[in-house]
XYZ file of C-alpha atoms in Angstrom:
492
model
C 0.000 0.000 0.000
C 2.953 2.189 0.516
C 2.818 3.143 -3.315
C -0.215 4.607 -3.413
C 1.074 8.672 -3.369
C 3.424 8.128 -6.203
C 0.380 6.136 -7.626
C -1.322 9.327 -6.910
C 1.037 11.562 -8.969
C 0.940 9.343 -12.357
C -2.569 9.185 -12.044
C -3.684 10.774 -15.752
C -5.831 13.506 -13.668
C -2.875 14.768 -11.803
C -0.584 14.690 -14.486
C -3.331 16.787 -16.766
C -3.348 19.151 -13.430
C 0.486 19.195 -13.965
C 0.573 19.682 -17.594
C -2.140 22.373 -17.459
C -0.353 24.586 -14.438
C 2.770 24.741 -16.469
C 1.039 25.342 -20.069
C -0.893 28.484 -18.216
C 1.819 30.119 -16.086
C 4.624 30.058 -18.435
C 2.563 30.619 -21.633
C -1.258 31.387 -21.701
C -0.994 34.297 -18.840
C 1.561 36.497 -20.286
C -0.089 35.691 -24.178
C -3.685 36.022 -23.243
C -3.897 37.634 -19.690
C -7.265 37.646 -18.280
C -9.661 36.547 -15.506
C -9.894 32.950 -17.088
C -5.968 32.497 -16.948
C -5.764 33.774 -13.938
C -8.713 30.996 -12.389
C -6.957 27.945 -14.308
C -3.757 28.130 -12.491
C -5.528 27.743 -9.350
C -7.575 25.046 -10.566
C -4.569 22.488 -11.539
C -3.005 23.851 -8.811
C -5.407 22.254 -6.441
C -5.998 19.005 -8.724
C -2.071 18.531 -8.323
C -0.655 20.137 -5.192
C -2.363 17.482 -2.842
C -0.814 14.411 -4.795
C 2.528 15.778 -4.606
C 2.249 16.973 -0.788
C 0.849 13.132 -0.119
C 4.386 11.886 -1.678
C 6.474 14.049 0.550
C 4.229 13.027 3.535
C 4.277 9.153 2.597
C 7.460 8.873 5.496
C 5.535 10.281 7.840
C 1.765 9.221 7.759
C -0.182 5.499 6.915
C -0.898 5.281 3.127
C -4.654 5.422 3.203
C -4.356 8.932 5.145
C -2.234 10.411 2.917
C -4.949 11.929 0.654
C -7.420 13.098 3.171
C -4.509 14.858 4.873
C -2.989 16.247 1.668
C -6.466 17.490 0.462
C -7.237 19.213 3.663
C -3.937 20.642 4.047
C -3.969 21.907 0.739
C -7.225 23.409 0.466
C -7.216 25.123 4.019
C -3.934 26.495 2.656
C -5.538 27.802 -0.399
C -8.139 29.174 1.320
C -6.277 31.264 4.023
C -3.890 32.784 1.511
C -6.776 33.831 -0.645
C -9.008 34.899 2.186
C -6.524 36.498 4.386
C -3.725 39.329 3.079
C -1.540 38.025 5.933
C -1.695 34.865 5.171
C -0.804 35.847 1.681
C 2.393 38.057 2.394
C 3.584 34.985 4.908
C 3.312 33.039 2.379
C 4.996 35.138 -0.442
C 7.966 35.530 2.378
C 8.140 31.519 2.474
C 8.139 30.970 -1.124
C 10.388 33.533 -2.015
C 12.867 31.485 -0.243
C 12.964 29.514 -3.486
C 12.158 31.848 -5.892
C 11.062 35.516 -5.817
C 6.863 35.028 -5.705
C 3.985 37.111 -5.020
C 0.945 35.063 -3.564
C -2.009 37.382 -3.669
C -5.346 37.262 -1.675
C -8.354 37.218 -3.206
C -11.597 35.501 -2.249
C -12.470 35.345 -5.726
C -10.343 32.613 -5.979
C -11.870 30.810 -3.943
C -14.468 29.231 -6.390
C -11.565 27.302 -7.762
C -11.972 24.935 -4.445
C -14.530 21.889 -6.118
C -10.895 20.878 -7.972
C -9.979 19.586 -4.537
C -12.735 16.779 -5.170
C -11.323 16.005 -8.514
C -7.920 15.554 -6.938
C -9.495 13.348 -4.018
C -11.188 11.116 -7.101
C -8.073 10.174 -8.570
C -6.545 9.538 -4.956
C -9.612 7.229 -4.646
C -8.440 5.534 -8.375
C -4.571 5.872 -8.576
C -4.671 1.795 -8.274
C -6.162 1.692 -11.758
C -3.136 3.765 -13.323
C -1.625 1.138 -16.005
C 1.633 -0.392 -16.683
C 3.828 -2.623 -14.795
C 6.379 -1.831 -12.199
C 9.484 -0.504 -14.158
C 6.812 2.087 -16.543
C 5.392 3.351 -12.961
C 9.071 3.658 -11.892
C 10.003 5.546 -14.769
C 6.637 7.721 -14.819
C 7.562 9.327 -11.344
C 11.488 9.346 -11.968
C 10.183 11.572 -14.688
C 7.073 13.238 -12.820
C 8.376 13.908 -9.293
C 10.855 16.741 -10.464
C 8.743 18.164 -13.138
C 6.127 18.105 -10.924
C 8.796 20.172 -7.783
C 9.727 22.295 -11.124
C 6.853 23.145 -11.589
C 5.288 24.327 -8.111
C 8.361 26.015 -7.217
C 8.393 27.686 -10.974
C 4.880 29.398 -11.155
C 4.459 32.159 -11.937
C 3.236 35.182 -9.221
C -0.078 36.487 -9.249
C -0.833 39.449 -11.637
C -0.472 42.992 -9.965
C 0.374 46.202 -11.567
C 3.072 48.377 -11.271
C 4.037 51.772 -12.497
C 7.631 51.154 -13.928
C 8.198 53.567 -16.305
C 7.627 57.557 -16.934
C 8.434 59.280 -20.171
C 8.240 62.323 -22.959
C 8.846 62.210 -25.921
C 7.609 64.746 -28.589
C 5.285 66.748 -26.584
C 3.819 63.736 -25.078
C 3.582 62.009 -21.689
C 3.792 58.621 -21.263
C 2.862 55.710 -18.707
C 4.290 52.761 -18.752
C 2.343 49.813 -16.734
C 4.020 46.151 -15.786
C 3.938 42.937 -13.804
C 8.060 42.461 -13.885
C 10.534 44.856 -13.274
C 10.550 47.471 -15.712
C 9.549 46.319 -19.118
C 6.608 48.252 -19.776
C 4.469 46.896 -21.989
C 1.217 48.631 -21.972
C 1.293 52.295 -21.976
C -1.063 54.944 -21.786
C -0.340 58.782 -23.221
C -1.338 62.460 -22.042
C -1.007 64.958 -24.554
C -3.049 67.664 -22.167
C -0.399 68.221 -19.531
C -1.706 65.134 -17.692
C -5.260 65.855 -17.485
C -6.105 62.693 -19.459
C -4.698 59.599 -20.243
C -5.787 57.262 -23.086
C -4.220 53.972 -24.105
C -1.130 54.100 -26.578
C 2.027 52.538 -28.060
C 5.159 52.557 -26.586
C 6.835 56.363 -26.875
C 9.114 56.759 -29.770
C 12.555 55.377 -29.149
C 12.060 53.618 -26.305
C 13.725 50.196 -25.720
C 12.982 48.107 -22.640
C 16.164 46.342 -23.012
C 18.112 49.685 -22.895
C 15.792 52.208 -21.365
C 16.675 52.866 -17.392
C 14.118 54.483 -15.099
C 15.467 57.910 -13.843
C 15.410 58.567 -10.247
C 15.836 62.637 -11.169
C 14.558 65.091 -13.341
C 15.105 68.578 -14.796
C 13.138 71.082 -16.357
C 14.445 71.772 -19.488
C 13.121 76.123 -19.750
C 14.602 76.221 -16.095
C 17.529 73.425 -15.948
C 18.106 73.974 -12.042
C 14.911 73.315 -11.477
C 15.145 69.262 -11.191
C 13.211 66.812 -8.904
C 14.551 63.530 -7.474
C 12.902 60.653 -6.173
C 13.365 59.616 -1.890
C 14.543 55.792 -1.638
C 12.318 53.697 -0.506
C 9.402 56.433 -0.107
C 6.420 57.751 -2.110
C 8.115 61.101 -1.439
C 9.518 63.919 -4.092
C 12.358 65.923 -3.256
C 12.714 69.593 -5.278
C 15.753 72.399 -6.185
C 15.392 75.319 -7.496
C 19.080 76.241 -7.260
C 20.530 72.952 -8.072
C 21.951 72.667 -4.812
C 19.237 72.912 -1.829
C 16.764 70.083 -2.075
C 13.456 70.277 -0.292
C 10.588 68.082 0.247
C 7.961 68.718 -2.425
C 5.730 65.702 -2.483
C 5.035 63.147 0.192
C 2.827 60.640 1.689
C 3.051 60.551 5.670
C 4.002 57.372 7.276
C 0.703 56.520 8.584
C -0.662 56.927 4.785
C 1.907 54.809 3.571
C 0.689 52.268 6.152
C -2.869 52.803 5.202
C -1.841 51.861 1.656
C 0.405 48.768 2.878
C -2.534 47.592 4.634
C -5.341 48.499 2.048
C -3.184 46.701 -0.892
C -2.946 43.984 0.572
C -0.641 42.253 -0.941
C 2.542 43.542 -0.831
C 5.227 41.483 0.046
C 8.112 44.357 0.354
C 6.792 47.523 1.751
C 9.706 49.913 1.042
C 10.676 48.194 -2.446
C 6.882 48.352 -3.502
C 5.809 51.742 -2.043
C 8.099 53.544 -3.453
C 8.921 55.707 -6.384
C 10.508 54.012 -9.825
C 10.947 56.787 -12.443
C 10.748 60.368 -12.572
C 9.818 62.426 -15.730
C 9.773 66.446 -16.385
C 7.582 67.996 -19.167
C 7.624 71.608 -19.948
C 4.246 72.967 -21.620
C 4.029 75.517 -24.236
C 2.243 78.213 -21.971
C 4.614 78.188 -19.325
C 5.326 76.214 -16.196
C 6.168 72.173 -16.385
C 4.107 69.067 -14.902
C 6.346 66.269 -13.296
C 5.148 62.537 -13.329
C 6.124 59.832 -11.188
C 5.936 56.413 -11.796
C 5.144 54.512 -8.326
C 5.230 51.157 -8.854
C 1.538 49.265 -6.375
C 0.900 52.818 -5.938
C 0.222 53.777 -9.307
C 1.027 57.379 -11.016
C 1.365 60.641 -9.168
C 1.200 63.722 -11.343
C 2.538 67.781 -10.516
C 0.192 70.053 -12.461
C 2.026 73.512 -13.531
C 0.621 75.491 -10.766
C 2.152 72.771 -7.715
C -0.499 70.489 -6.629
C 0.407 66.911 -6.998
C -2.745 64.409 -7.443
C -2.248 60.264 -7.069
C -3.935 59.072 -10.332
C -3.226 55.693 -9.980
C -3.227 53.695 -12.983
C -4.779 55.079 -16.644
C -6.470 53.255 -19.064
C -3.880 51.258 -21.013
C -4.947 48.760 -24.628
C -5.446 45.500 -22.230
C -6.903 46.937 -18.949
C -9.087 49.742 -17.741
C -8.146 52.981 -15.576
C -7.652 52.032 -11.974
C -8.537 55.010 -9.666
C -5.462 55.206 -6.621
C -7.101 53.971 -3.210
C -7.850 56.478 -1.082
C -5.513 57.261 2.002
C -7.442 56.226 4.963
C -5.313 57.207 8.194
C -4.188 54.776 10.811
C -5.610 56.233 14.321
C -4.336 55.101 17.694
C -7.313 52.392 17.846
C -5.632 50.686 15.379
C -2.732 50.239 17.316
C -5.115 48.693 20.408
C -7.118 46.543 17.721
C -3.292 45.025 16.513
C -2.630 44.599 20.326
C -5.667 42.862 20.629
C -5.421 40.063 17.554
C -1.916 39.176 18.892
C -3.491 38.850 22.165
C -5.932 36.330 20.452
C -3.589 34.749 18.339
C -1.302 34.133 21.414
C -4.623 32.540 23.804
C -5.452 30.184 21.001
C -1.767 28.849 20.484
C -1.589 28.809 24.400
C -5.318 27.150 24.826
C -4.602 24.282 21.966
C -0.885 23.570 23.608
C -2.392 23.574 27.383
C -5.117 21.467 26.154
C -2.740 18.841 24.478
C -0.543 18.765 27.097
C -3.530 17.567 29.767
C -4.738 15.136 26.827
C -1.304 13.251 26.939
C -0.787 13.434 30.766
C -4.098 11.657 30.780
C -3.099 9.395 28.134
C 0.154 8.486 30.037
C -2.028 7.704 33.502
C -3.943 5.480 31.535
C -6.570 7.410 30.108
C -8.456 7.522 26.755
C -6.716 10.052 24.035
C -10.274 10.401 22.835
C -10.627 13.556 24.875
C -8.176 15.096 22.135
C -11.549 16.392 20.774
C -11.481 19.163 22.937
C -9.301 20.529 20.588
C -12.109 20.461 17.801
C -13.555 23.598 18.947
C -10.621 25.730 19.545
C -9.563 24.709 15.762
C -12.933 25.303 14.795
C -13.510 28.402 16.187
C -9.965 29.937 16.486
C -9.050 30.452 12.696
C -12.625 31.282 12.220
C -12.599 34.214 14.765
C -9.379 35.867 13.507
C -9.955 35.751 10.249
C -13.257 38.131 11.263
C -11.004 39.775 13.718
C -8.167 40.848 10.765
C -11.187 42.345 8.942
C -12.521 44.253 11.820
C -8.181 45.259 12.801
C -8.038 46.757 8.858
C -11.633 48.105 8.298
C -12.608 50.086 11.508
C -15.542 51.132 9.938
C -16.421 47.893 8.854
C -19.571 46.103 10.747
C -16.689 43.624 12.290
C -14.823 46.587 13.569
C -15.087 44.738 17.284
C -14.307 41.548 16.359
C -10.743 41.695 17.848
C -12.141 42.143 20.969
C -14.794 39.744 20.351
C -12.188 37.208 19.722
C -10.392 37.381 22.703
C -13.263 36.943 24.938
C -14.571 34.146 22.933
C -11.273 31.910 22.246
C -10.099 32.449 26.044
C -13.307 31.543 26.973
C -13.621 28.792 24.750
C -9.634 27.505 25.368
C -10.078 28.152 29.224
C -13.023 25.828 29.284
C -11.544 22.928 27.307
C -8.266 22.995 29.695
C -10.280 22.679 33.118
C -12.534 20.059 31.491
C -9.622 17.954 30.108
C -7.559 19.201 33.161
C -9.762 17.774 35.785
C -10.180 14.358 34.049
C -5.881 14.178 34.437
C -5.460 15.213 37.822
C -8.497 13.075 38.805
C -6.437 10.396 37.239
C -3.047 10.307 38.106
C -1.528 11.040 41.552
C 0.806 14.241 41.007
C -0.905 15.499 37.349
C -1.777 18.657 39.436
C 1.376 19.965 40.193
C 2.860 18.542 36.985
C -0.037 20.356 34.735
C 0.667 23.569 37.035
C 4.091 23.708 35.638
C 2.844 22.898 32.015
C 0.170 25.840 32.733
C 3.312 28.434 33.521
C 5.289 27.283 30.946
C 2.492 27.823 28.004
C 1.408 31.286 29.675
C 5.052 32.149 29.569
C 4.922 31.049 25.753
C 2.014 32.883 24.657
C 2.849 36.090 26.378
C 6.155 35.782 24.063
C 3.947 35.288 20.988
C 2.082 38.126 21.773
C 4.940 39.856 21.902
C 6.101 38.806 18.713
C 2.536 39.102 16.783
C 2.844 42.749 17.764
C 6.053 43.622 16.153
C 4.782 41.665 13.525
C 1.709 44.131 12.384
C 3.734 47.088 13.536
C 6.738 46.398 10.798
C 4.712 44.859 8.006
C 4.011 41.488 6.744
C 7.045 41.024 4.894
C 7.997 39.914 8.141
C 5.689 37.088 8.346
C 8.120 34.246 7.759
C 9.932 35.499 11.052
C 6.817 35.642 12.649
C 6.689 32.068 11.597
C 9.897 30.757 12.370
C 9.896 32.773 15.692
C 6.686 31.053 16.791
C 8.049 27.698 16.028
C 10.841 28.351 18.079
C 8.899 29.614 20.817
C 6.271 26.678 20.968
C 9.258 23.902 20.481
C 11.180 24.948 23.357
C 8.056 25.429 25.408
C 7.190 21.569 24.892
C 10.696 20.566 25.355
C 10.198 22.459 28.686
C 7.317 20.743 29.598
C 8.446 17.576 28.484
C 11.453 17.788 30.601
C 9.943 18.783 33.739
C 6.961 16.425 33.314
C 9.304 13.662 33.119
C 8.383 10.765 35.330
C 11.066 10.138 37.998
C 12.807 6.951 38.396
C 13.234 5.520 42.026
């Protein structure tokens, strides 16, 4: 039975999955880019993600539960990057450990999920796959790195970024992209930047040769020049060519608004910032200045001063995309991120106290059965955060008290399933008390750290999510070995 994973993989389904995920991310997307592309690359992602995650978990689980678990794993995956920004950006941090990806939420996606039961069908039928030992052999010698290929090789999710800024001929010029500056779809101003409509590349230009300019000059008055801040959505100005001062400039707390209203951004300062810089002079006197922002869109200087965030025009495959308005962070904000760590850290704390009793009543002789108890902090937990991230971003939102809500709830909820599991051990074994005390501290002492950690977390971005990851791993692990090690029973 131990064959049934790689089974799995040569099934025909899952190598159609395969074939179909590479076909669309390295051809179909960047030839015909549209909603429908963008859907099938989820779809044969889930048909053949769970067959290959069964094969790397075939060491460490029974055959017949390597496709339930795989399915489940995958699809809870799938749905928590595309329901949950966080979730997203963690997962862009992870992945980019291989290869530089961009995972972006969006619930949308999320329609692609009924491919999970076509995946679990051929689980169900990878026994019928034909041919005799050394063809399946030669199948997965052939399938199992194509397969790694071609998961780690996808493409990222579609998002657009302002690369390029030009003029040529009286004429300005936007250039839009998903890589790093080769912009292929442009849109053109001949007003001064009033109005953009969809056009060719400028005359001249050459994406191969072309570099974005971080600095500007006016051409009527040469020392007046602009220059874009690193890592900023800020515009510095000189009039004499040697005193720069601030011109343009989104505050920190709008940049953070943006961060968190995007949504998925996986680098904050490389995203947010400005790309090129471009300097038009116009016929009756005065110049306009446009900036090319990458996530953020276009920001345009009109001749009398007043920069406007246009975000991105109208190019020949998409429509205009209005910039986001800049809704400022207030000081609730910073309670409501206080507050989801705070739940994050009860549930890790409530599910680890809870286990903990489980196996000291397990080692006294008691039924692991009560390991149920568990059930509803998993089932409520992730259920309540996920409401409690929309009511942290959206203050306005209906769910604006759900942080709170969700502390109440899953310390409630984990508090309960301790004592209940907690009694049944000490009632058990002589000595569980003082032994479950200790395991009590320990886990307190743990969550209070991941608290801690979930806090920085929010406050410096979710680029940072793979820390948070790693950190909390690190945190829970030695807390167990802790426990483990002090729980140990004593030998007379």
């Amino acid at each position: 039975m131990r064959r049934a994973a790689l089974s799995w993989l040569i099934h025909p389904v899952t190598v159609l999955g395969l074939g179909l995920l590479l076909f669309n991310d390295h051809y179909l997307k960047a030839a015909h880019p549209s909603w429908l592309t963008g859907k099938l690359s989820d779809a044969a992602g889930l048909v053949m993600a769970p067959a290959l995650l069964a094969v790397l978990l075939t060491p460490l689980v029974k055959d017949r539960l390597a496709g339930p678990i795989a399915t489940v794993t995958v699809g809870v995956g799938f749905a928590l990057v595309k329901a949950w920004p966080y979730a997203a950006a963690t997962a862009s941090g992870a992945w980019s450990l291989l290869r530089a990806t961009e995972f972006r939420s969006d619930p949308t996606d999320l329609i692609t999920l009924p491919f999970l039961g076509v995946a679990y069908w051929a689980f169900r039928h990878c026994f019928a796959a034909a041919g005799g030992r050394w063809w399946r052999a030669a199948r997965i010698g052939v399938l199992l790195p194509v397969a790694l290929v071609g998961v780690v090789a996808t493409s990222a999710p579609e998002s657009p970024s302002a690369d390029a800024a030009e003029s040529a001929g009286g004429v300005l010029y936007a250039g839009v992209n998903e890589s790093t500056y080769r912009a292929a779809d442009w849109s053109a101003s001949r007003d001064g930047g009033h109005t953009w409509l969809p056009s060719a590349a400028p005359p001249g230009y050459r994406p191969d040769v072309t570099q974005p300019r971080r600095s500007a000059c006016s051409t009527a008055q040469p020392k007046t020049c602009y220059r874009l801040v690193a890592d900023e959505l800020a515009v510095q100005m000189t009039t004499d060519g040697v005193t720069w001062t601030g011109d343009w400039r989104l505050t920190d707390r709008e940049q953070e608004a943006l961060y968190r209203g995007y949504g998925d951004l996986y680098d904050r300062d490389s995203q947010l910032s400005g790309r090129s810089i471009v300097v038009r002079d116009l016929p009756s006197g005065g110049h306009v200045v446009v900036v090319a922002n990458r996530r953020d869109g276009f920001a345009v200087r009109d001749a009398g001063g007043t920069w406007t965030r246009i975000g991105f025009p109208a190019t020949a495959r998409s429509a205009a995309v209005p910039a986001p308005g800049l809704t400022d962070i207030t000081d609730s904000y910073r309670t409501e991120d206080v507050l989801f760590a705070v739940a994050l850290g009860l549930l890790f704390a409530g599910l680890a106290a809870t286990g903990a009793a489980v196996a000291a009543n397990a080692r006294a002789g008691g039924s692991a059965g009560w390991a149920w108890f568990l059930a509803p902090q998993l089932a409520f937990g992730p259920f309540l955060l996920l409401l409690a991230e929309t009511g942290r971003t959206d203050p306005s939102s209906l769910l604006s008290a759900f942080p709170f809500v969700a502390v109440v709830v899953i310390a409630f909820v984990g508090l309960l399933c301790v004592l209940v599991v907690t009694a049944i051990a000490v009632n058990r074994a002589a000595g569980a008390g003082r032994r479950l005390l200790r395991t009590a501290a320990v886990f307190l002492i743990a969550a209070a750290v991941q608290a801690g950690v979930a806090v920085a977390w929010l406050r410096h971005g979710a680029e940072h999510g793979l820390t948070l990851a790693l950190v909390s791993l690190a945190v829970w692990s030695a807390g167990w070995a802790v426990v483990q090690r002090r729980n140990r029973p004593t030998t007379s």
